[in-house]
Amino acid sequence: MPATWSTRIGRPRVGEVTLVVLTSLLLTVFALAWAFRVKEVCGGAPFDEWGRSSIFPAGPPRALIPCYSDIMRLWIGRDVDRHVFPYIHGGINEQGDLFGGVVEYPVLSGMLLWLGAIGAHTDVQFLQHSALILAPFALATTALLAVMTRWWVLLWAATPPLVLYAFHNWELPVVFTSVAAVAVMAYGGSVDPRTGGRRMSLRRTAIIAAVFLGIGFSLKLYPGFFVLPLALYVLTGGQSLRARRTLDWVGAAWVTGTATVVVIATQAPFMIAGYDGWKAALDFQGRREADLTTNSVWYWGLRLLTGGETDTYHSLVGVLSPLLVAAGFAVAVWLGWRVYQRDGVFPWLGVAAAMLCAFMVFHKVHSPQYTLWILPFFVMLRVRWWIIAAYLLTDVLLDISIFRLMGYMHHPASAPWQDSVGVSVSVWVHAAILVALIVGFVRMPIREPLASYLTTSVAPRGPLTRLADADDADARAWVGTPTLVRGDVTLRPLRTSDAGALATLVPASDLSLYAWTGPIPQTPEDATRWITTALSTPTRVPFAVLHDGEFVGTTSLYDVDASNRTLAVGFTFYGRAAMGTVVNPTSKLLLLEHAFDTCGAVRVVWHTHEGNSRSRAAIAKLGAEFEGLLRKHRRFGDGWRTTAQFAMTDDDWPGHRDRLLERAAR
């Protein structure tokens, strides 16, 4: 086989999935670098005796994006700067302040804080170390979303939230766990190429996903909520529709049990080694009030009705918040069950997203960085573009406004009106969207190819892959558009500028010589259409035939099939002066050399009308073997023609090359 063949057929190509992953990862790296720079300017020398930057938390006074970072703030006040191992030796005092290494987050987030503080002596170093810990979770989340949703991953990798919040708090690990759980479900449900069925059983897949959700619960709680819809999905048989007659209670129990065991396994060591410190984190959240720092609908709504942050206000929040969160969960599950009764499939991913919305809108704490929680669901579910745009635009407004407003929390009357309005508008737009999505998410279809993966279907090829397939099917992808020269005969790619020469090639008085050829262009308009058709046919490469630099005819490679390495030679006609000269044998020699020797073809075919004895004789002289008649093979005039088919293989070619060389040399 010629050495040049491998460069033309089956050449390696970067697939669309690889392109999506690489592109999104590069954008994520850019976003993370920008995010780090935004937060890094919050601190810097000089540092006080505890390593606190003198300019924290204000940072540059004219910064467009507020530099405030919870990561840097917690360097002081939780004994992080003293490198105290979290939870074991601490507690909470009567004033509600944590001490002895206790932080207000679940234990695994506390461990990340402790790890980030190792080797750090200032708040800036703590930010640097924490960024190194958090960045891989962002990149892993990007990679998983890219594989599951292709270009929709850009909603995650190339929108403001990643810049605003990547290093604001410790959200990235918990976001990764929820996305990883979905990815596990997608992998387990995808098609096994060996069997045509699932890669893993539904139970086994969901149990592995539950491990990630259990870990997520010990990071920031909310992934633990998703265990319920996942268990209901397993209970109802997943995508088996109505064919399943019994509910899989054992499978559902395995899912909930696995998540519970993971949570206990991550929490128990801290509970045993330092129960007071472990419980202090829970007590802190229980005592936390819905003030300006919590930025919830309670502060921006109920507070105005109760005349401020009164005892009545705090009591109502303490009762209404958990009740409405639970009610939101119940509504999401109920809606999901209705969908199951109607369609036979429990929409666990939509229900999980709806439950998250209920938690975000009704919980007494709504930090801006929670946008990172919901953003992957915008990627994975088919949310309308204007909803996404409204949420993200108001999120930017909220981030810009809230941290400026918090500087006036002890003197709210002095706060600029635009910051108060910006925060209030953003909070209520977010609340309205989240409430609507409690209902909407349950009914939303899942984006492709994730939807196909979850249903054990072959995912549709992406748009770029389809374009690449079309390009590969194009004859030019294999045979190219070469210029072939031997002696005074040249074959070059046909151009629309050849229309004039083609139109005058065969005068009307000679048309009787081309009775078997088909329509011969007689006007520039006809010639232009003829050439345009030839150039736009994906399986055809047309050539202009030149003799001593003069246009004397045309020929083509057509029916080009790269996968089978076959092609045909045809659409050939010459002006009367070129007939019977070296032009035709030389042209055929050039085409056959290119096909067999350069492209590695295994078979070249000729088709001609069964009644065209002159053409049949010329083809036979080339060494092609007659293979039979193809009835009604081609349109011809107002009817159909029977075609005589000839062919030459790569085994035949060496024996006929010398004969053609001899004829071309005459």
Phi, psi and omega in degrees: 000135181300145183295334183285347185297318185294339178277351184248327183244136176064025181293145180295144180220139177291120182288167182295321180299316178298318179297317179297314182298312182296316180298312182293325177293319178297318177295324177294318177300317178298314180297319180294320178297317178295316180300318180295318180297321180299320182275328183298328182288354176293334185233182180145170181296152359279156178250148177276188186294342178262003181085015178274132178294142182290336183263000179282139003261008188291313184068198179300131186294335184251019181294131179294315178264121180304138186273355186306139180219125175298328180301311180290325181298319185282002173299326179245138173109347178235014182064020174295320181294340179267001177060037178281131179297132192291146169074331192292321188246005188252195180183203180225135182270182184294335179278357180087014179268137178275150179209170174069032177089358180283132173241162188279006183257162174302164196299323183289326174294322176299323177295323178295321176300314182297317178297320180295334182278345181298124179081357180266144180233357177221165179295329179291318177295323177299318176297317181298313181294319179296322179297322178294328178285319187281325186304316180300329178293322177295317181293320179295320177298318178301312182299317181294315179295325179296317180293324185276334187228003182055233191289346176296345177301338181296338173298331177272314190275339189230027174240164189303326187307322181295324177290318185288324194235359183304319182239029175274320181211191184259053183275330190299319178298320182289324176298319179300318183297320180291319178292322179296323178298317177295319180298322176297316178298322179293317180295314181297328181271351182287168187283128171278117184297341180280326185247340185080358179254198179294152174288323178221155178296157181299316180302309184298319180297313182294327178295317178295318178298323180297330176299314179296320179294324176295319176297318179299323178299323180278002174259307181211025173074306198299328178298335178298332178296331186286350178298323182298305179297328178294318178295322177293326176296316177291319179304319184270005174089014176064236184264018182284358178056216187275001180292337181274124185265340182240153178273140183270078180293326180294315179298316178298321179294321178298319180296308181294322179295319179297313179299319179296317179297319179297316179298314179297319182296326180276332183270324189303316181303323180283324177297320183285316185284331182202074186301318182298318179292320179297316181290333182300324179297321178291319180297323180299314180294324178295325181276346186296134183259154181277076179257195183301325183291338180273338166057042185254174177294337178295314181293319184270003179228289184300324180303323181290334181276336183261006178079024178117193183276068182272173176298322178299316179302310182294324179294316180297317179299317181299331180268311187290324184300304180295326180295316181288326175299313179297320178296320177298319176300315182296319179297316180299314180294318180298315178297321178296321179293324176296319177298320178298316180295328181278314188255345180087004179228128177279121185279073189298324182291318177294322178294319178300316179296320179295321178296321177298318178300317180298318179294317183294322186276328186258345177294150184286351176243128176223086180283146182303327184291353177295347174304327177296335179291314188273339185303317178300331177286330171297328180285317189274336180249153187276074178280140179298143188298324184289333175292315178299314182298315180298318181294315184288323179294315178290335176294319176298315178300318179297315182297320181292325187273317192295320185282337171287320181294325181296339176293345181247020188297335177270350178221065187300332181294338182272355184290140176301137184299326183294329178290317178297317179294318180300316179293313183299313179298315182297316181299317184283328174296315177300316181298317180297318180294316181295319178296317178297324182285341174303322177273317188290320184302322185298328184264355186282134175293160178269143181290155173273152001274003181303319181301319180290321179300318183288341182252017180053045176243157176285121184293143177294150179287144182290166183299321180290324178294321177296321176295320178295321177299318179296321178296319180293328178288339178296135182303328184292338179294334180256300187275347179073195176230068188281161166255121186247131185227134169214118181060232182262013177252130181231134170248118177234161180303136178292142181233156177296336177291350176277001185300319181297315180294322180293323182293331182258004184295317182241106176292160183301330182290342181259000186300334180296338179285348186242032184299330183265359188273330186107183183301128177256123181302135180241347179232159177302325179294315178297320181294321178296316178297320180299314181292318180299317178298316181297317183287333184268357177278116188300331185263020185226140173235106182270148180236148165268135179258122180245139175235117187055037177081359182257137178292117183238358180167188180214153175209166184214153160263130183217177188048041183286123183233094185295323183296326178259358177056046176233157177199170179235156176245129181181203188051040187256129166204151182234161170293159185303323184295334183272347181294137178078007179259190179284355186300309184293309179299324178292318178300315181294322177299315180298317180293319180291321176300316180295316183294307186279314189275324183267313185270343180078031178295151177253349184201133175236133187242149171236140175237137175210161180297140183299335181269358182272081184296325180296315180293321181296321179293320181295320180293319180298325179295335178289342183105000179287144181263138177289127184249354177131184182252138177251108185285139181048049186276327184221149169293143179211111184063234179266003183224216183231152179244152169267129187256136170270126183251132175238155179209153174227136179255171178294338175288327181282329192304313182302327181285342182254349183300312183298321179298319179291322177300321180293317180292322181290338182276349182289000000 
